[in-house]
mmCIF file of C-alpha atoms in Angstrom:
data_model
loop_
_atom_site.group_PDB
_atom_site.id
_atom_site.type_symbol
_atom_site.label_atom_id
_atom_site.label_comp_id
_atom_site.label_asym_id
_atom_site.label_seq_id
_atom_site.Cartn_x
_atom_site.Cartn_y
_atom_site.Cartn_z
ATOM 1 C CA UNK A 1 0.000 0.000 0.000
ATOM 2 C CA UNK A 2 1.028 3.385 -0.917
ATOM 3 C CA UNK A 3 0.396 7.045 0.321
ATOM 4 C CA UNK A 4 1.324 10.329 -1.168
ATOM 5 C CA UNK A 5 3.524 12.321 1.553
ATOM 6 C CA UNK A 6 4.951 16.163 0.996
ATOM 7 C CA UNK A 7 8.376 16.635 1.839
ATOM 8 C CA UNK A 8 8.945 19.438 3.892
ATOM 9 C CA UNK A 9 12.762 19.846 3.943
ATOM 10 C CA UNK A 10 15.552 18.045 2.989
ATOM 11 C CA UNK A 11 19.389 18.304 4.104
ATOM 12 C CA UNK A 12 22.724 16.922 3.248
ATOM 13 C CA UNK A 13 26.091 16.714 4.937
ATOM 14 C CA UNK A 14 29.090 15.110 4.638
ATOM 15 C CA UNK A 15 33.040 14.760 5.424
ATOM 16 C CA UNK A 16 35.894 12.412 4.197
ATOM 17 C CA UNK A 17 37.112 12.724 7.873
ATOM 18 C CA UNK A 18 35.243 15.175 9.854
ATOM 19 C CA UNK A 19 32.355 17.243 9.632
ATOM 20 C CA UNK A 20 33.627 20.759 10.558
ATOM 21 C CA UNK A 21 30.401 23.200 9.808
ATOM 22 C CA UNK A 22 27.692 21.844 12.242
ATOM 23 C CA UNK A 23 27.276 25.166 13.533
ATOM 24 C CA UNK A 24 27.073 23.692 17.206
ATOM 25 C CA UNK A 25 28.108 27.358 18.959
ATOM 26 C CA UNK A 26 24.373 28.470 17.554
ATOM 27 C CA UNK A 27 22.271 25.123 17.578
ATOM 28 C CA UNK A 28 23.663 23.885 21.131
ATOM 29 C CA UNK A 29 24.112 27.185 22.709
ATOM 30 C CA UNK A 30 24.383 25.631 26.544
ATOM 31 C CA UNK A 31 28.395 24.073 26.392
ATOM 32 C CA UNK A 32 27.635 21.498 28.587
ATOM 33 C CA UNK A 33 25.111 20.133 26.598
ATOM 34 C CA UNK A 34 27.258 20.762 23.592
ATOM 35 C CA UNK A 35 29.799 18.801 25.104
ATOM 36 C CA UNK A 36 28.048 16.075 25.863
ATOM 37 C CA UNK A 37 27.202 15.419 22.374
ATOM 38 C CA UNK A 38 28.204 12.726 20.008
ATOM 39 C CA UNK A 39 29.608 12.958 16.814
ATOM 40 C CA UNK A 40 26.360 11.805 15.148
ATOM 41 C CA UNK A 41 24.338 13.714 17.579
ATOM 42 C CA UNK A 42 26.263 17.166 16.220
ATOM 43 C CA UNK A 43 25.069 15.593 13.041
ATOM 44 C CA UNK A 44 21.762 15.395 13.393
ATOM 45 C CA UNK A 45 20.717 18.639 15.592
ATOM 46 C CA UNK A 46 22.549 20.312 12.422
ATOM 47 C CA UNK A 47 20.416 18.400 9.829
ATOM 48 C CA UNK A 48 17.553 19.065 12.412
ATOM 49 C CA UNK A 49 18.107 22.823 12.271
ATOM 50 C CA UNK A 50 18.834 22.433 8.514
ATOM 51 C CA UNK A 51 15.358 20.924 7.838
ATOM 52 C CA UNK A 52 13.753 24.020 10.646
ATOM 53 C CA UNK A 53 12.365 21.040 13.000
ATOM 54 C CA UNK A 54 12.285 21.267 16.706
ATOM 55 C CA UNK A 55 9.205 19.516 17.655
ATOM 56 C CA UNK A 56 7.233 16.605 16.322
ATOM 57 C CA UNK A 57 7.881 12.689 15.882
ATOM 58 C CA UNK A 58 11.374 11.681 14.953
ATOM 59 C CA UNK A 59 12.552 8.592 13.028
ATOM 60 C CA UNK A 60 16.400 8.035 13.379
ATOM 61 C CA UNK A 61 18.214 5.430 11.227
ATOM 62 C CA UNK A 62 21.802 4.381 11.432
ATOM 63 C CA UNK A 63 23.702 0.959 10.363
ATOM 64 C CA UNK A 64 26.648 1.081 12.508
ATOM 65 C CA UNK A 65 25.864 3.466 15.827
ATOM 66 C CA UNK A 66 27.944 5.479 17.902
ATOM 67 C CA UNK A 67 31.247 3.682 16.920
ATOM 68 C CA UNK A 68 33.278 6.181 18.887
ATOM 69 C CA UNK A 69 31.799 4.982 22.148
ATOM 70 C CA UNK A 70 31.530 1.143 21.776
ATOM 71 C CA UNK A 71 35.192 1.477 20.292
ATOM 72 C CA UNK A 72 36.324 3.287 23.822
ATOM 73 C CA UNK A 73 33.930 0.618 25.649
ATOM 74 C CA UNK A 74 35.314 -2.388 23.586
ATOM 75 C CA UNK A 75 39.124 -1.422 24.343
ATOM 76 C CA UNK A 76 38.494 -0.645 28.098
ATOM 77 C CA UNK A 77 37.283 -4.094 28.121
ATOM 78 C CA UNK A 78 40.323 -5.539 26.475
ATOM 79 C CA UNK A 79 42.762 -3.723 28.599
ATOM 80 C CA UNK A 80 41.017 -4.550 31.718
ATOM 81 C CA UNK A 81 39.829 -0.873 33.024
ATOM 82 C CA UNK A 82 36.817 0.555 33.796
ATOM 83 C CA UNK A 83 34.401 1.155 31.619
ATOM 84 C CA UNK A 84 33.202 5.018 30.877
ATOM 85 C CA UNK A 85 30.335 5.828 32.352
ATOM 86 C CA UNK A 86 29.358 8.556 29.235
ATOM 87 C CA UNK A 87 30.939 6.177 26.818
ATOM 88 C CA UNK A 88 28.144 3.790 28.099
ATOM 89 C CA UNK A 89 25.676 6.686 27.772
ATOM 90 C CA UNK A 90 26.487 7.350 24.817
ATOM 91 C CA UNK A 91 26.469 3.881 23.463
ATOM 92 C CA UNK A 92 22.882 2.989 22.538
ATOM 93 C CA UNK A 93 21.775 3.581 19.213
ATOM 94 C CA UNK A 94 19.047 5.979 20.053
ATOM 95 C CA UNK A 95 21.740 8.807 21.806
ATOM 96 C CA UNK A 96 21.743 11.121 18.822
ATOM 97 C CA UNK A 97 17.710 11.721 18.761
ATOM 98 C CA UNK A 98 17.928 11.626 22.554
ATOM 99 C CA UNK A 99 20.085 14.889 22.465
ATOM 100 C CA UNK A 100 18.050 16.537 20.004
ATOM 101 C CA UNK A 101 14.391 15.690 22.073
ATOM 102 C CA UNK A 102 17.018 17.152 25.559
ATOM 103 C CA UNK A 103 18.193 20.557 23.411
ATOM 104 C CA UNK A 104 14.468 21.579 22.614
ATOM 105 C CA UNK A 105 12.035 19.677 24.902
ATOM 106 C CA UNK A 106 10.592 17.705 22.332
ATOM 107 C CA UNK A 107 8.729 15.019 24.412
ATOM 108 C CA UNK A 108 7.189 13.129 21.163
ATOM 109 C CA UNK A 109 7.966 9.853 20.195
ATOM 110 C CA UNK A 110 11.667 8.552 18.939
ATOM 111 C CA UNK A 111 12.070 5.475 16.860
ATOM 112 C CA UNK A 112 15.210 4.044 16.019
ATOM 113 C CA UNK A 113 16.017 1.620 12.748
ATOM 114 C CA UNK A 114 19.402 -0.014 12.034
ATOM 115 C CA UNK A 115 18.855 -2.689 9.041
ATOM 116 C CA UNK A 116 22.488 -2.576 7.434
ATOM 117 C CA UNK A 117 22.496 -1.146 3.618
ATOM 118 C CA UNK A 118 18.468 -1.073 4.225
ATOM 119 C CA UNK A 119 18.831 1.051 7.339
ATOM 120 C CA UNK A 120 17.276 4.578 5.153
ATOM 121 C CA UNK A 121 14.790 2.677 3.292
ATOM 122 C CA UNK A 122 13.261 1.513 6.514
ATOM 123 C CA UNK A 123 13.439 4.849 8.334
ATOM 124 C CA UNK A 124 11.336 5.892 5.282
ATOM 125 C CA UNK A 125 8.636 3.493 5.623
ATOM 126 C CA UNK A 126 8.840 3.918 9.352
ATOM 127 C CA UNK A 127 8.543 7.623 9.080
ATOM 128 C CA UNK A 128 5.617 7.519 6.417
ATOM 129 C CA UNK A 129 3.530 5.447 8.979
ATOM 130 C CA UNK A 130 4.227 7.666 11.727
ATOM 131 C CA UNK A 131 3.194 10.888 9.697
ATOM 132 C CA UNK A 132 0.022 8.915 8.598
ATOM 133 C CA UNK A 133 -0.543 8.148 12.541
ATOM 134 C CA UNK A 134 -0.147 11.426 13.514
ATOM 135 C CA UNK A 135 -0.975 13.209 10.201
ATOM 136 C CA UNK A 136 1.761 15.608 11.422
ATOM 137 C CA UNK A 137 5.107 16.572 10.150
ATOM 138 C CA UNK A 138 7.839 14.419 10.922
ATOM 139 C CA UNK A 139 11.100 14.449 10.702
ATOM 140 C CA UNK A 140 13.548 11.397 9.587
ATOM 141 C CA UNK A 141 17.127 11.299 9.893
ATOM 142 C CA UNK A 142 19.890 8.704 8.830
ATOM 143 C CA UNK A 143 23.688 9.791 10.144
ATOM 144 C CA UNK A 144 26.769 7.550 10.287
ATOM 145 C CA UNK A 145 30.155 8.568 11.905
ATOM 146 C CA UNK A 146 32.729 6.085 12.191
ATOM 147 C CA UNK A 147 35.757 8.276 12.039
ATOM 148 C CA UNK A 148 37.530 5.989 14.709
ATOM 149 C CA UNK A 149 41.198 5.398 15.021
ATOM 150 C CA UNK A 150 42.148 2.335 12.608
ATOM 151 C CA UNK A 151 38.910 2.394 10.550
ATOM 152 C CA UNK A 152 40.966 2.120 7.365
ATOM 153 C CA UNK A 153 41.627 -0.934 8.272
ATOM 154 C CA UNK A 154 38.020 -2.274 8.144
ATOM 155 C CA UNK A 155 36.055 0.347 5.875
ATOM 156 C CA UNK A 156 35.214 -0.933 2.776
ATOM 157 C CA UNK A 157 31.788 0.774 2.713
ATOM 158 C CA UNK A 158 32.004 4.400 2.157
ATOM 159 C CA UNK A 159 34.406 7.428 1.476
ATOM 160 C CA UNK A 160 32.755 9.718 3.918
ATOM 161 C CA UNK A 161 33.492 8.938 7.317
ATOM 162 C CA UNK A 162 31.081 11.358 8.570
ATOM 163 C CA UNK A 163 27.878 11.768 7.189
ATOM 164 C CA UNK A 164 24.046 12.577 7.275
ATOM 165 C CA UNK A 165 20.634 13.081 5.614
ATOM 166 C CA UNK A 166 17.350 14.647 6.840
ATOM 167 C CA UNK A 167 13.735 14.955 5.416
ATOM 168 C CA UNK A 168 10.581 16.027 6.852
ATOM 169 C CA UNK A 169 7.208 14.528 5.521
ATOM 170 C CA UNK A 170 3.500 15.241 6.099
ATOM 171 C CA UNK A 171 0.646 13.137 4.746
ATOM 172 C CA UNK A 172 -1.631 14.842 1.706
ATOM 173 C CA UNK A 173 -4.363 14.188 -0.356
ATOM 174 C CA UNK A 174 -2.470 15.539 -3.232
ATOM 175 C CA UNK A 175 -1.113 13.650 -6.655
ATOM 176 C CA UNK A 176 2.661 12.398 -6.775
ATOM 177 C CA UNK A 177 4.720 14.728 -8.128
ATOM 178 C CA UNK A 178 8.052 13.239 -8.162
ATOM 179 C CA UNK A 179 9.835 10.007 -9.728
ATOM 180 C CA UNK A 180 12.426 8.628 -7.444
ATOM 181 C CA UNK A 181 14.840 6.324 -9.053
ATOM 182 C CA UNK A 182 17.147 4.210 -7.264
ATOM 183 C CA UNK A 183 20.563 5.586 -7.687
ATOM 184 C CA UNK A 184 24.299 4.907 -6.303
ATOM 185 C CA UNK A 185 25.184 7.564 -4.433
ATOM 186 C CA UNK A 186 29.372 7.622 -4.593
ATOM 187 C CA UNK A 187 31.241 8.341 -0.611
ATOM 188 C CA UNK A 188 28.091 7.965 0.914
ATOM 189 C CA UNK A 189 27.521 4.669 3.209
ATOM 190 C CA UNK A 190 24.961 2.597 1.285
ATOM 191 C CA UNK A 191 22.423 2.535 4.382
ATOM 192 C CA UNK A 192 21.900 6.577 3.562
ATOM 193 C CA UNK A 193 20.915 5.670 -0.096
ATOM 194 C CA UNK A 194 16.971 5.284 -0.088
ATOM 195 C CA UNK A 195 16.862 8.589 1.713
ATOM 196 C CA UNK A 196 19.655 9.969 -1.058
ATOM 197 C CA UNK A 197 17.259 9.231 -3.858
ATOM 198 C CA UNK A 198 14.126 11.005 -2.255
ATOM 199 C CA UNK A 199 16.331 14.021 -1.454
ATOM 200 C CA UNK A 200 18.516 14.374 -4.541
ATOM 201 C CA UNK A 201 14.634 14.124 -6.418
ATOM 202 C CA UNK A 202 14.053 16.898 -4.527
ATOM 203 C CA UNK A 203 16.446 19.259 -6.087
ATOM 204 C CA UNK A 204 15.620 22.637 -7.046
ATOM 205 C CA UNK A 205 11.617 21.710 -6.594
ATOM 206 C CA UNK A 206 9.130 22.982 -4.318
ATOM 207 C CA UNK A 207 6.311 21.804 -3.070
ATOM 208 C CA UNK A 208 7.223 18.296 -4.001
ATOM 209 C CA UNK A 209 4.996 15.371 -3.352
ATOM 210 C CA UNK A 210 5.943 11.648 -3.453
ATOM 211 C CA UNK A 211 4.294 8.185 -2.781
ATOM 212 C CA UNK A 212 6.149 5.819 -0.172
ATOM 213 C CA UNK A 213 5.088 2.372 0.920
ATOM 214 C CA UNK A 214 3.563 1.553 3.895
#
């Protein structure tokens, strides 16, 4: 079954290494909030802010986490210290919506997806079926950041070590307006590809509607 959603807002970022204009001074104005905040969590308060969303239903997708803090977790295990008590925080998959719903009081619901390569295309059916629940805006975001120490040594998956990409959606009654085709989108990790083809549709358009499966 499908539905015909308008997309709001869409935003893009990216970084071979490190993403170095998330604007956190503005977005996170409070520094001990800002830092408190994950690598993908500066990613996605800056897509957030990008897309002009601070309250509503968020869907959150990411394959691989917050590498940063199971790595520190993982070699505190191996050489036999303690274990962090923020790395352990920080280590659950939903910490980067968490910090977004703490900067502006959003108290609506959070759902998290990680499905490998499939990880966007499930945050988009997710997030389709929680704008037709709410018949509200919502906002979906897919971020990975696994700029780690040694991740050459492992990547095989994508050129961009940090990276994100943000729609928001709200259901309408209106006709499809957009073909999305299903595209390889070079650097980028393939689970931020289903969201990729939606936004790069979305290109110098307004008021673009599109049909998503529920």
């Amino acid at each position: 079954m499908k539905m015909n959603f308008e997309i709001k807002a869409t935003a893009v970022v990216s970084a071979e290494n490190k993403c170095e204009t998330l604007d956190e001074k503005r977005i996170v104005p409070k520094m001990m909030l800002r830092r408190r905040l994950t690598r993908a969590a500066r990613i996605m308060v800056y897509l957030a802010d990008a897309c002009a969303f601070r309250d509503g239903a968020v869907v959150y997708g990411s394959a691989y986490g917050e590498m940063q803090a199971t790595a520190d977790i993982v070699g505190a295990i191996d050489a036999n210290e303690p274990i962090s008590p923020t790395a352990f925080q920080n280590s659950v998959y939903n910490t980067a919506p968490s910090y977004f719903s703490l900067l502006h009081k959003n108290k609506n619901e959070i759902l998290t997806v990680s499905s490998g390569d499939d990880t966007s295309k499930n945050v988009l059916q997710t997030g389709a079926l929680q704008a037709a629940t709410f018949s509200e805006e919502v906002l979906l975001v897919c971020c990975e950041a696994i700029n780690i120490a040694k991740i050459e040594e492992v990547n095989s998956c994508t050129e961009y070590l940090e990276s994100g990409v943000a729609l928001t959606l709200v259901p309408t009654d209106r006709e499809a307006t957009l073909e999305v085709s299903v595209q390889e989108h070079t650097g980028f990790a393939p689970s931020l590809w289903a969201m990729l083809d939606v936004v790069r549709a979305c290109e110098n358009r307004e008021s673009v509607v599109v049909a998503l499966e529920l």
